[in-house]
PDB file of C-alpha atoms and ligand atoms in Angstrom:
ATOM      1  CA  UNK U   1      -2.368  47.111   2.008  1.00  0.00           C
ATOM      2  CA  UNK U   2      -3.695  49.105  -1.427  1.00  0.00           C
ATOM      3  CA  UNK U   3      -7.340  48.340  -2.039  1.00  0.00           C
ATOM      4  CA  UNK U   4      -6.074  47.503  -5.057  1.00  0.00           C
ATOM      5  CA  UNK U   5      -4.290  44.660  -3.512  1.00  0.00           C
ATOM      6  CA  UNK U   6      -4.387  41.209  -4.613  1.00  0.00           C
ATOM      7  CA  UNK U   7      -4.855  39.098  -0.758  1.00  0.00           C
ATOM      8  CA  UNK U   8      -1.710  36.756  -0.762  1.00  0.00           C
ATOM      9  CA  UNK U   9      -2.925  33.786  -1.207  1.00  0.00           C
ATOM     10  CA  UNK U  10      -2.388  30.164   0.238  1.00  0.00           C
ATOM     11  CA  UNK U  11      -1.688  27.723  -2.167  1.00  0.00           C
ATOM     12  CA  UNK U  12      -1.171  24.283  -1.689  1.00  0.00           C
ATOM     13  CA  UNK U  13       0.486  21.116  -4.515  1.00  0.00           C
ATOM     14  CA  UNK U  14      -0.084  18.097  -4.088  1.00  0.00           C
ATOM     15  CA  UNK U  15       3.244  16.348  -5.672  1.00  0.00           C
ATOM     16  CA  UNK U  16       4.963  19.740  -5.300  1.00  0.00           C
ATOM     17  CA  UNK U  17       8.207  18.456  -4.972  1.00  0.00           C
ATOM     18  CA  UNK U  18       7.564  16.135  -8.633  1.00  0.00           C
ATOM     19  CA  UNK U  19       8.145  16.858 -12.100  1.00  0.00           C
ATOM     20  CA  UNK U  20       5.367  19.075 -12.870  1.00  0.00           C
ATOM     21  CA  UNK U  21       5.071  19.879  -8.703  1.00  0.00           C
ATOM     22  CA  UNK U  22       7.911  21.688  -8.508  1.00  0.00           C
ATOM     23  CA  UNK U  23       7.757  23.625 -11.046  1.00  0.00           C
ATOM     24  CA  UNK U  24       3.227  24.822 -10.727  1.00  0.00           C
ATOM     25  CA  UNK U  25       4.839  25.902  -7.180  1.00  0.00           C
ATOM     26  CA  UNK U  26       7.631  28.437  -9.027  1.00  0.00           C
ATOM     27  CA  UNK U  27       4.674  29.502 -10.356  1.00  0.00           C
ATOM     28  CA  UNK U  28       2.661  30.351  -7.877  1.00  0.00           C
ATOM     29  CA  UNK U  29       5.057  31.826  -5.887  1.00  0.00           C
ATOM     30  CA  UNK U  30       5.621  34.605  -8.783  1.00  0.00           C
ATOM     31  CA  UNK U  31       1.978  35.831  -8.810  1.00  0.00           C
ATOM     32  CA  UNK U  32       2.717  36.352  -5.250  1.00  0.00           C
ATOM     33  CA  UNK U  33       1.342  32.907  -3.410  1.00  0.00           C
ATOM     34  CA  UNK U  34       1.899  31.046  -0.229  1.00  0.00           C
ATOM     35  CA  UNK U  35       2.564  27.903  -1.594  1.00  0.00           C
ATOM     36  CA  UNK U  36       2.908  24.118   0.138  1.00  0.00           C
ATOM     37  CA  UNK U  37       4.744  21.570  -1.828  1.00  0.00           C
ATOM     38  CA  UNK U  38       3.913  18.015  -0.296  1.00  0.00           C
ATOM     39  CA  UNK U  39       4.631  15.914  -0.639  1.00  0.00           C
ATOM     40  CA  UNK U  40       6.140  12.061   0.130  1.00  0.00           C
ATOM     41  CA  UNK U  41       9.148  12.816   3.520  1.00  0.00           C
ATOM     42  CA  UNK U  42      10.069   9.548   2.782  1.00  0.00           C
ATOM     43  CA  UNK U  43      11.775  11.629  -0.579  1.00  0.00           C
ATOM     44  CA  UNK U  44      14.733  13.205   1.523  1.00  0.00           C
ATOM     45  CA  UNK U  45      17.095  13.728  -0.685  1.00  0.00           C
ATOM     46  CA  UNK U  46      15.077  14.674  -3.644  1.00  0.00           C
ATOM     47  CA  UNK U  47      13.768  17.471   0.110  1.00  0.00           C
ATOM     48  CA  UNK U  48      16.446  18.538  -0.167  1.00  0.00           C
ATOM     49  CA  UNK U  49      16.900  19.707  -4.196  1.00  0.00           C
ATOM     50  CA  UNK U  50      14.245  21.219  -3.463  1.00  0.00           C
ATOM     51  CA  UNK U  51      15.078  24.124  -1.438  1.00  0.00           C
ATOM     52  CA  UNK U  52      17.918  24.389  -3.484  1.00  0.00           C
ATOM     53  CA  UNK U  53      16.671  25.138  -6.532  1.00  0.00           C
ATOM     54  CA  UNK U  54      13.405  27.022  -4.874  1.00  0.00           C
ATOM     55  CA  UNK U  55      15.757  28.736  -2.363  1.00  0.00           C
ATOM     56  CA  UNK U  56      15.476  32.094  -4.015  1.00  0.00           C
ATOM     57  CA  UNK U  57      12.806  32.243  -3.097  1.00  0.00           C
ATOM     58  CA  UNK U  58      13.349  33.284   0.293  1.00  0.00           C
ATOM     59  CA  UNK U  59      10.066  30.771   2.237  1.00  0.00           C
ATOM     60  CA  UNK U  60       7.679  32.025   0.403  1.00  0.00           C
ATOM     61  CA  UNK U  61       7.563  27.609  -0.931  1.00  0.00           C
ATOM     62  CA  UNK U  62       7.680  25.823   2.070  1.00  0.00           C
ATOM     63  CA  UNK U  63       7.435  22.031   2.574  1.00  0.00           C
ATOM     64  CA  UNK U  64       4.684  19.811   4.848  1.00  0.00           C
ATOM     65  CA  UNK U  65       5.076  15.870   4.206  1.00  0.00           C
ATOM     66  CA  UNK U  66       1.911  13.903   3.628  1.00  0.00           C
ATOM     67  CA  UNK U  67       1.047  10.548   1.802  1.00  0.00           C
ATOM     68  CA  UNK U  68      -2.472  12.092   0.290  1.00  0.00           C
ATOM     69  CA  UNK U  69      -3.985   8.567  -0.771  1.00  0.00           C
ATOM     70  CA  UNK U  70      -4.311   8.758   3.007  1.00  0.00           C
ATOM     71  CA  UNK U  71      -7.383  10.328   4.464  1.00  0.00           C
ATOM     72  CA  UNK U  72      -6.871  10.899   8.380  1.00  0.00           C
ATOM     73  CA  UNK U  73      -2.885  12.155   6.723  1.00  0.00           C
ATOM     74  CA  UNK U  74      -4.667  14.541   4.272  1.00  0.00           C
ATOM     75  CA  UNK U  75      -6.827  15.422   6.962  1.00  0.00           C
ATOM     76  CA  UNK U  76      -4.661  16.590   9.466  1.00  0.00           C
ATOM     77  CA  UNK U  77      -1.940  18.442   6.770  1.00  0.00           C
ATOM     78  CA  UNK U  78      -5.043  21.197   5.966  1.00  0.00           C
ATOM     79  CA  UNK U  79      -6.392  21.118   9.267  1.00  0.00           C
ATOM     80  CA  UNK U  80      -2.235  22.597  10.368  1.00  0.00           C
ATOM     81  CA  UNK U  81      -2.192  24.969   6.605  1.00  0.00           C
ATOM     82  CA  UNK U  82      -5.507  26.187   8.095  1.00  0.00           C
ATOM     83  CA  UNK U  83      -4.388  27.337  11.093  1.00  0.00           C
ATOM     84  CA  UNK U  84      -0.771  28.238  10.168  1.00  0.00           C
ATOM     85  CA  UNK U  85      -1.839  30.568   7.386  1.00  0.00           C
ATOM     86  CA  UNK U  86      -5.670  31.251   8.468  1.00  0.00           C
ATOM     87  CA  UNK U  87      -6.709  29.112   5.317  1.00  0.00           C
ATOM     88  CA  UNK U  88      -5.915  27.252   1.449  1.00  0.00           C
ATOM     89  CA  UNK U  89      -7.010  28.641  -1.221  1.00  0.00           C
ATOM     90  CA  UNK U  90      -5.615  27.897  -4.108  1.00  0.00           C
ATOM     91  CA  UNK U  91      -5.130  23.530  -3.910  1.00  0.00           C
ATOM     92  CA  UNK U  92      -3.278  21.517  -7.578  1.00  0.00           C
ATOM     93  CA  UNK U  93      -3.722  18.500  -7.237  1.00  0.00           C
ATOM     94  CA  UNK U  94      -0.785  17.304  -8.543  1.00  0.00           C
ATOM     95  CA  UNK U  95       0.238  13.829  -6.813  1.00  0.00           C
ATOM     96  CA  UNK U  96       0.544  10.563  -9.499  1.00  0.00           C
ATOM     97  CA  UNK U  97       1.980   7.933  -9.732  1.00  0.00           C
ATOM     98  CA  UNK U  98       2.098   5.111 -13.129  1.00  0.00           C
ATOM     99  CA  UNK U  99       2.228   1.190 -12.664  1.00  0.00           C
ATOM    100  CA  UNK U 100       2.417   0.865 -16.262  1.00  0.00           C
ATOM    101  CA  UNK U 101       1.530  -2.747 -17.817  1.00  0.00           C
ATOM    102  CA  UNK U 102      -1.143  -4.352 -20.631  1.00  0.00           C
ATOM    103  CA  UNK U 103      -5.022  -5.050 -18.983  1.00  0.00           C
ATOM    104  CA  UNK U 104      -3.931  -8.758 -18.809  1.00  0.00           C
ATOM    105  CA  UNK U 105      -0.930  -8.808 -16.820  1.00  0.00           C
ATOM    106  CA  UNK U 106      -2.198  -5.901 -14.527  1.00  0.00           C
ATOM    107  CA  UNK U 107      -1.948  -7.298 -10.373  1.00  0.00           C
ATOM    108  CA  UNK U 108      -5.123  -5.633  -8.353  1.00  0.00           C
ATOM    109  CA  UNK U 109      -1.828  -4.116  -6.829  1.00  0.00           C
ATOM    110  CA  UNK U 110      -0.974  -1.995  -9.417  1.00  0.00           C
ATOM    111  CA  UNK U 111      -4.796  -1.766 -10.013  1.00  0.00           C
ATOM    112  CA  UNK U 112      -5.593   0.024  -6.073  1.00  0.00           C
ATOM    113  CA  UNK U 113      -2.074   1.230  -5.673  1.00  0.00           C
ATOM    114  CA  UNK U 114      -2.303   4.026  -8.876  1.00  0.00           C
ATOM    115  CA  UNK U 115      -6.491   4.462  -8.210  1.00  0.00           C
ATOM    116  CA  UNK U 116      -5.583   5.627  -3.936  1.00  0.00           C
ATOM    117  CA  UNK U 117      -2.777   7.967  -5.583  1.00  0.00           C
ATOM    118  CA  UNK U 118      -4.356   9.833  -8.530  1.00  0.00           C
ATOM    119  CA  UNK U 119      -8.044   9.451  -7.928  1.00  0.00           C
ATOM    120  CA  UNK U 120      -8.617   8.395  -3.787  1.00  0.00           C
ATOM    121  CA  UNK U 121      -5.598  11.492  -3.036  1.00  0.00           C
ATOM    122  CA  UNK U 122      -8.039  14.049  -5.552  1.00  0.00           C
ATOM    123  CA  UNK U 123     -10.840  13.018  -3.048  1.00  0.00           C
ATOM    124  CA  UNK U 124      -9.111  13.069  -0.102  1.00  0.00           C
ATOM    125  CA  UNK U 125      -7.537  16.892  -0.522  1.00  0.00           C
ATOM    126  CA  UNK U 126     -10.375  18.523  -2.555  1.00  0.00           C
ATOM    127  CA  UNK U 127     -13.425  16.853   0.462  1.00  0.00           C
ATOM    128  CA  UNK U 128     -10.346  18.465   3.888  1.00  0.00           C
ATOM    129  CA  UNK U 129     -10.818  21.793   2.181  1.00  0.00           C
ATOM    130  CA  UNK U 130     -13.890  22.306   0.155  1.00  0.00           C
ATOM    131  CA  UNK U 131     -15.785  24.180   3.471  1.00  0.00           C
ATOM    132  CA  UNK U 132     -13.149  25.954   3.865  1.00  0.00           C
ATOM    133  CA  UNK U 133     -13.003  27.590   0.812  1.00  0.00           C
ATOM    134  CA  UNK U 134     -17.274  27.174   0.777  1.00  0.00           C
ATOM    135  CA  UNK U 135     -17.486  29.170   3.340  1.00  0.00           C
ATOM    136  CA  UNK U 136     -15.178  31.864   2.776  1.00  0.00           C
ATOM    137  CA  UNK U 137     -16.441  32.840  -0.323  1.00  0.00           C
ATOM    138  CA  UNK U 138     -12.619  31.231  -2.757  1.00  0.00           C
ATOM    139  CA  UNK U 139     -11.421  28.291  -4.084  1.00  0.00           C
ATOM    140  CA  UNK U 140      -9.156  27.984  -7.070  1.00  0.00           C
ATOM    141  CA  UNK U 141      -8.781  24.233  -6.855  1.00  0.00           C
ATOM    142  CA  UNK U 142      -7.145  23.284  -9.628  1.00  0.00           C
ATOM    143  CA  UNK U 143      -6.252  18.802 -10.516  1.00  0.00           C
ATOM    144  CA  UNK U 144      -3.729  17.283 -13.007  1.00  0.00           C
ATOM    145  CA  UNK U 145      -5.630  14.485 -15.520  1.00  0.00           C
ATOM    146  CA  UNK U 146      -4.191  13.911 -17.974  1.00  0.00           C
ATOM    147  CA  UNK U 147      -3.527  13.737 -22.341  1.00  0.00           C
ATOM    148  CA  UNK U 148      -3.665  10.293 -21.585  1.00  0.00           C
ATOM    149  CA  UNK U 149      -7.990  10.500 -19.726  1.00  0.00           C
ATOM    150  CA  UNK U 150      -8.873  11.672 -22.580  1.00  0.00           C
ATOM    151  CA  UNK U 151      -7.224   8.870 -25.302  1.00  0.00           C
ATOM    152  CA  UNK U 152      -6.458   6.472 -23.550  1.00  0.00           C
ATOM    153  CA  UNK U 153      -2.706   4.795 -24.183  1.00  0.00           C
ATOM    154  CA  UNK U 154      -1.726   0.898 -24.291  1.00  0.00           C
ATOM    155  CA  UNK U 155      -0.815  -0.543 -21.047  1.00  0.00           C
ATOM    156  CA  UNK U 156      -3.013   2.030 -19.258  1.00  0.00           C
ATOM    157  CA  UNK U 157      -6.454   1.412 -18.115  1.00  0.00           C
ATOM    158  CA  UNK U 158      -5.359   1.989 -14.711  1.00  0.00           C
ATOM    159  CA  UNK U 159      -3.887   5.963 -15.600  1.00  0.00           C
ATOM    160  CA  UNK U 160      -6.429   5.784 -17.982  1.00  0.00           C
ATOM    161  CA  UNK U 161      -9.291   5.375 -15.713  1.00  0.00           C
ATOM    162  CA  UNK U 162      -7.989   7.444 -12.676  1.00  0.00           C
ATOM    163  CA  UNK U 163      -7.549  10.073 -14.702  1.00  0.00           C
ATOM    164  CA  UNK U 164     -10.553  10.377 -17.369  1.00  0.00           C
ATOM    165  CA  UNK U 165     -12.025   9.973 -13.816  1.00  0.00           C
ATOM    166  CA  UNK U 166     -10.462  12.497 -12.286  1.00  0.00           C
ATOM    167  CA  UNK U 167     -12.213  15.523 -14.450  1.00  0.00           C
ATOM    168  CA  UNK U 168     -15.832  13.546 -14.061  1.00  0.00           C
ATOM    169  CA  UNK U 169     -14.699  14.425 -10.499  1.00  0.00           C
ATOM    170  CA  UNK U 170     -13.967  18.010 -11.509  1.00  0.00           C
ATOM    171  CA  UNK U 171     -16.969  19.069 -13.038  1.00  0.00           C
ATOM    172  CA  UNK U 172     -19.424  17.486 -10.614  1.00  0.00           C
ATOM    173  CA  UNK U 173     -17.453  18.706  -8.286  1.00  0.00           C
ATOM    174  CA  UNK U 174     -17.611  22.731 -10.738  1.00  0.00           C
ATOM    175  CA  UNK U 175     -20.843  22.293 -10.301  1.00  0.00           C
ATOM    176  CA  UNK U 176     -21.666  21.831  -6.444  1.00  0.00           C
ATOM    177  CA  UNK U 177     -19.092  25.229  -5.990  1.00  0.00           C
ATOM    178  CA  UNK U 178     -20.587  27.010  -8.361  1.00  0.00           C
ATOM    179  CA  UNK U 179     -21.689  29.899  -6.224  1.00  0.00           C
ATOM    180  CA  UNK U 180     -19.813  30.026  -3.850  1.00  0.00           C
ATOM    181  CA  UNK U 181     -16.723  32.100  -5.449  1.00  0.00           C
ATOM    182  CA  UNK U 182     -15.328  28.550  -5.548  1.00  0.00           C
ATOM    183  CA  UNK U 183     -13.728  27.221  -8.601  1.00  0.00           C
ATOM    184  CA  UNK U 184     -13.194  23.804 -10.182  1.00  0.00           C
ATOM    185  CA  UNK U 185     -11.257  23.026 -12.790  1.00  0.00           C
ATOM    186  CA  UNK U 186      -8.381  20.405 -15.065  1.00  0.00           C
ATOM    187  CA  UNK U 187      -5.489  20.760 -16.610  1.00  0.00           C
ATOM    188  CA  UNK U 188      -4.587  17.654 -18.591  1.00  0.00           C
ATOM    189  CA  UNK U 189      -0.481  17.363 -20.180  1.00  0.00           C
ATOM    190  CA  UNK U 190       0.756  15.569 -22.138  1.00  0.00           C
ATOM    191  CA  UNK U 191       3.703  14.290 -22.699  1.00  0.00           C
ATOM    192  CA  UNK U 192       6.123  16.186 -20.532  1.00  0.00           C
ATOM    193  CA  UNK U 193       9.758  15.658 -19.616  1.00  0.00           C
ATOM    194  CA  UNK U 194       9.209  14.398 -16.752  1.00  0.00           C
ATOM    195  CA  UNK U 195      11.156  11.667 -14.947  1.00  0.00           C
ATOM    196  CA  UNK U 196       8.223  10.085 -14.989  1.00  0.00           C
ATOM    197  CA  UNK U 197       8.071  10.488 -18.239  1.00  0.00           C
ATOM    198  CA  UNK U 198      11.146   9.262 -19.070  1.00  0.00           C
ATOM    199  CA  UNK U 199      10.548   6.273 -17.250  1.00  0.00           C
ATOM    200  CA  UNK U 200       8.901   5.021 -20.804  1.00  0.00           C
ATOM    201  CA  UNK U 201      10.689   2.096 -22.738  1.00  0.00           C
ATOM    202  CA  UNK U 202      13.093   4.712 -25.314  1.00  0.00           C
ATOM    203  CA  UNK U 203      11.885   3.331 -28.615  1.00  0.00           C
ATOM    204  CA  UNK U 204       8.045   4.648 -27.127  1.00  0.00           C
ATOM    205  CA  UNK U 205       8.765   7.702 -26.152  1.00  0.00           C
ATOM    206  CA  UNK U 206      10.404   8.434 -29.136  1.00  0.00           C
ATOM    207  CA  UNK U 207       7.080   7.677 -31.287  1.00  0.00           C
ATOM    208  CA  UNK U 208       5.040   9.513 -28.917  1.00  0.00           C
ATOM    209  CA  UNK U 209       7.540  12.500 -29.564  1.00  0.00           C
ATOM    210  CA  UNK U 210       7.317  11.886 -32.864  1.00  0.00           C
ATOM    211  CA  UNK U 211       3.569  11.814 -33.120  1.00  0.00           C
ATOM    212  CA  UNK U 212       4.046  15.350 -30.972  1.00  0.00           C
ATOM    213  CA  UNK U 213       3.556  18.185 -33.575  1.00  0.00           C
ATOM    214  CA  UNK U 214       4.705  20.526 -31.315  1.00  0.00           C
ATOM    215  CA  UNK U 215       8.072  18.323 -32.327  1.00  0.00           C
ATOM    216  CA  UNK U 216       8.759  18.099 -28.640  1.00  0.00           C
ATOM    217  CA  UNK U 217       7.797  17.115 -24.827  1.00  0.00           C
ATOM    218  CA  UNK U 218       6.378  19.429 -23.223  1.00  0.00           C
ATOM    219  CA  UNK U 219       8.664  21.473 -20.502  1.00  0.00           C
ATOM    220  CA  UNK U 220       6.715  21.544 -16.694  1.00  0.00           C
ATOM    221  CA  UNK U 221       6.473  25.684 -16.874  1.00  0.00           C
ATOM    222  CA  UNK U 222       3.813  25.223 -19.730  1.00  0.00           C
ATOM    223  CA  UNK U 223       1.570  22.948 -17.199  1.00  0.00           C
ATOM    224  CA  UNK U 224       2.654  25.873 -14.619  1.00  0.00           C
ATOM    225  CA  UNK U 225       0.842  28.635 -17.105  1.00  0.00           C
ATOM    226  CA  UNK U 226      -2.072  27.069 -17.352  1.00  0.00           C
ATOM    227  CA  UNK U 227      -2.341  26.045 -13.301  1.00  0.00           C
ATOM    228  CA  UNK U 228      -1.336  29.308 -13.036  1.00  0.00           C
ATOM    229  CA  UNK U 229      -4.154  30.796 -14.630  1.00  0.00           C
ATOM    230  CA  UNK U 230      -6.920  29.062 -13.405  1.00  0.00           C
ATOM    231  CA  UNK U 231      -5.957  29.482 -10.148  1.00  0.00           C
ATOM    232  CA  UNK U 232      -5.617  33.715 -10.461  1.00  0.00           C
ATOM    233  CA  UNK U 233      -8.670  35.773  -7.874  1.00  0.00           C
ATOM    234  CA  UNK U 234      -9.672  37.282 -11.715  1.00  0.00           C
ATOM    235  CA  UNK U 235     -10.452  33.076 -13.364  1.00  0.00           C
ATOM    236  CA  UNK U 236     -13.879  33.295 -11.215  1.00  0.00           C
ATOM    237  CA  UNK U 237     -15.779  32.820 -14.448  1.00  0.00           C
ATOM    238  CA  UNK U 238     -13.776  29.268 -16.215  1.00  0.00           C
ATOM    239  CA  UNK U 239     -15.242  26.378 -14.379  1.00  0.00           C
ATOM    240  CA  UNK U 240     -15.079  23.285 -14.215  1.00  0.00           C
ATOM    241  CA  UNK U 241     -13.430  22.676 -17.319  1.00  0.00           C
ATOM    242  CA  UNK U 242     -10.571  20.364 -19.240  1.00  0.00           C
ATOM    243  CA  UNK U 243      -7.802  22.367 -19.846  1.00  0.00           C
ATOM    244  CA  UNK U 244      -5.054  20.324 -22.850  1.00  0.00           C
ATOM    245  CA  UNK U 245      -1.791  20.907 -22.651  1.00  0.00           C
ATOM    246  CA  UNK U 246      -0.307  18.502 -24.988  1.00  0.00           C
ATOM    247  CA  UNK U 247       1.151  20.142 -28.057  1.00  0.00           C
ATOM    248  CA  UNK U 248      -1.270  19.476 -29.901  1.00  0.00           C
ATOM    249  CA  UNK U 249      -0.793  15.167 -29.140  1.00  0.00           C
ATOM    250  CA  UNK U 250      -4.867  15.739 -29.411  1.00  0.00           C
ATOM    251  CA  UNK U 251      -7.602  17.594 -30.663  1.00  0.00           C
ATOM    252  CA  UNK U 252     -10.769  18.112 -29.912  1.00  0.00           C
ATOM    253  CA  UNK U 253     -14.225  19.938 -29.469  1.00  0.00           C
TER     254      UNK U 253
HETATM  255  N1  CAA X 301       0.199  -0.717 -28.297  1.00  0.00           N
HETATM  256  C1  CAA X 301      -0.443  -1.822 -29.871  1.00  0.00           C
HETATM  257  N2  CAA X 301       0.250  -2.084 -29.546  1.00  0.00           N
HETATM  258  C2  CAA X 301       1.035  -1.991 -28.630  1.00  0.00           C
HETATM  259  C3  CAA X 301       1.657  -1.265 -28.391  1.00  0.00           C
HETATM  260  C4  CAA X 301       0.871  -0.064 -28.131  1.00  0.00           C
HETATM  261  N3  CAA X 301       2.044   0.947 -28.073  1.00  0.00           N
HETATM  262  N4  CAA X 301       2.958  -1.586 -26.879  1.00  0.00           N
HETATM  263  C5  CAA X 301       3.403  -2.996 -26.924  1.00  0.00           C
HETATM  264  N5  CAA X 301       2.125  -3.668 -27.731  1.00  0.00           N
HETATM  265  C6  CAA X 301       1.919  -4.656 -28.538  1.00  0.00           C
HETATM  266  C7  CAA X 301       3.131  -4.918 -28.746  1.00  0.00           C
HETATM  267  O1  CAA X 301       4.044  -5.074 -30.054  1.00  0.00           O
HETATM  268  C8  CAA X 301       3.190  -5.969 -28.723  1.00  0.00           C
HETATM  269  O2  CAA X 301       2.213  -7.245 -29.422  1.00  0.00           O
HETATM  270  P1  CAA X 301       3.149  -8.897 -30.021  1.00  0.00           P
HETATM  271  O3  CAA X 301       2.513  -9.606 -28.639  1.00  0.00           O
HETATM  272  O4  CAA X 301       1.899  -8.745 -31.642  1.00  0.00           O
HETATM  273  O5  CAA X 301       4.301  -9.151 -30.315  1.00  0.00           O
HETATM  274  C9  CAA X 301       1.562  -6.713 -27.440  1.00  0.00           C
HETATM  275  O6  CAA X 301       1.640  -5.766 -27.113  1.00  0.00           O
HETATM  276  C10 CAA X 301       3.058  -6.755 -26.339  1.00  0.00           C
HETATM  277  O7  CAA X 301       1.820  -6.462 -24.896  1.00  0.00           O
HETATM  278  P2  CAA X 301       2.834  -6.577 -23.753  1.00  0.00           P
HETATM  279  O8  CAA X 301       1.202  -7.299 -23.214  1.00  0.00           O
HETATM  280  O9  CAA X 301       2.930  -7.862 -23.400  1.00  0.00           O
HETATM  281  O10 CAA X 301       2.705  -5.189 -23.454  1.00  0.00           O
HETATM  282  P3  CAA X 301       4.241  -4.891 -23.045  1.00  0.00           P
HETATM  283  O11 CAA X 301       4.916  -5.551 -21.720  1.00  0.00           O
HETATM  284  O12 CAA X 301       4.805  -5.870 -24.417  1.00  0.00           O
HETATM  285  O13 CAA X 301       4.472  -3.399 -22.654  1.00  0.00           O
HETATM  286  C11 CAA X 301       3.742  -1.744 -21.589  1.00  0.00           C
HETATM  287  C12 CAA X 301       3.528  -2.851 -21.459  1.00  0.00           C
HETATM  288  C13 CAA X 301       5.333  -1.933 -20.433  1.00  0.00           C
HETATM  289  C14 CAA X 301       2.788  -0.830 -21.207  1.00  0.00           C
HETATM  290  C15 CAA X 301       4.589  -0.689 -22.540  1.00  0.00           C
HETATM  291  O14 CAA X 301       3.479  -0.521 -23.649  1.00  0.00           O
HETATM  292  C16 CAA X 301       3.672   0.479 -22.507  1.00  0.00           C
HETATM  293  O15 CAA X 301       5.193   1.344 -22.211  1.00  0.00           O
HETATM  294  N6  CAA X 301       3.230   1.291 -23.014  1.00  0.00           N
HETATM  295  C17 CAA X 301       3.703   2.401 -23.034  1.00  0.00           C
HETATM  296  C18 CAA X 301       2.793   3.240 -21.736  1.00  0.00           C
HETATM  297  C19 CAA X 301       3.344   4.634 -21.842  1.00  0.00           C
HETATM  298  O16 CAA X 301       2.878   5.763 -22.303  1.00  0.00           O
HETATM  299  N7  CAA X 301       2.894   5.185 -20.897  1.00  0.00           N
HETATM  300  C20 CAA X 301       2.020   6.714 -20.255  1.00  0.00           C
HETATM  301  C21 CAA X 301       4.205   6.481 -19.087  1.00  0.00           C
HETATM  302  S1  CAA X 301       3.689   8.384 -18.758  1.00  0.00           S
HETATM  303  C22 CAA X 301       2.797   9.079 -18.378  1.00  0.00           C
HETATM  304  O17 CAA X 301       1.144   8.927 -17.974  1.00  0.00           O
HETATM  305  C23 CAA X 301       2.620  10.972 -18.021  1.00  0.00           C
HETATM  306  C24 CAA X 301       1.172  11.390 -19.013  1.00  0.00           C
HETATM  307  O18 CAA X 301      -0.164  11.850 -18.118  1.00  0.00           O
HETATM  308  C25 CAA X 301       0.918  11.708 -20.418  1.00  0.00           C
END
């Protein structure tokens, strides 16, 4: 390695074969990272398709099965990756689900299932990488929130609460790790061209798109570029921020 070359970073992306996760894996691999996509084991067909889509990366992106809602799964996963690759330098928490229903119709199961993935999952992964990152003096954590964590959305009390919680978590952890070379930031996507958004009823989705100033759904690559920016070695002075990428759907200062 020449004196100026950056070390090859090891990046873990949860929800790694999902709508946003696949694009994030691709972008980080293009930036020179060794990428481990983490997702549920059950989605076998999607794993095959994922490998086909990303075959051009020739082993720079590999797949590991784990359930982020299970602390012990995350403990074993991170230990396995650190043993094999030496470190986890970048963690992107992109695993997320929806369980949409207005509150008057929402079951405790819809609430708890969502919290376990969207919020506990962030704790379970961060808790298991943070010691290694602070000990080595380098880490980049990017947590995927949502515009709906900033604005609230009809039918999403669970999702909006979890996604707002994700940014609170990021800010607190950013303070805890700021002097140890570890940054923690949030990216809040707007409505993107993913299966999650495709599942919204056609008329509601059409109205949402009509309200996006840029006039279209976000592309997963739009989100991946923001993640890559925050995950870079030279982004060390940016921590605790929420970077909205939503086509102007929600603006604040
Ligand atoms: N705003 C205001 N009123 C609404 C409404 C809305 N968005 N949606 C429904 N209502 C009204 C209806 O007109 C109806 O009114 P009346 O009773 O006066 O007739 C009433 O509320 C119906 O209430 P229900 O509790 O029966 O709602 P529902 O079961 O018909 O629909 C829902 C609930 C399926 C959740 C639906 O509101 C919906 O799909 N909302 C959008 C959810 C959404 O945007 N999800 C995003 C998923 S993608 C994602 O989350 C990614 C990301 O990060 C951006």
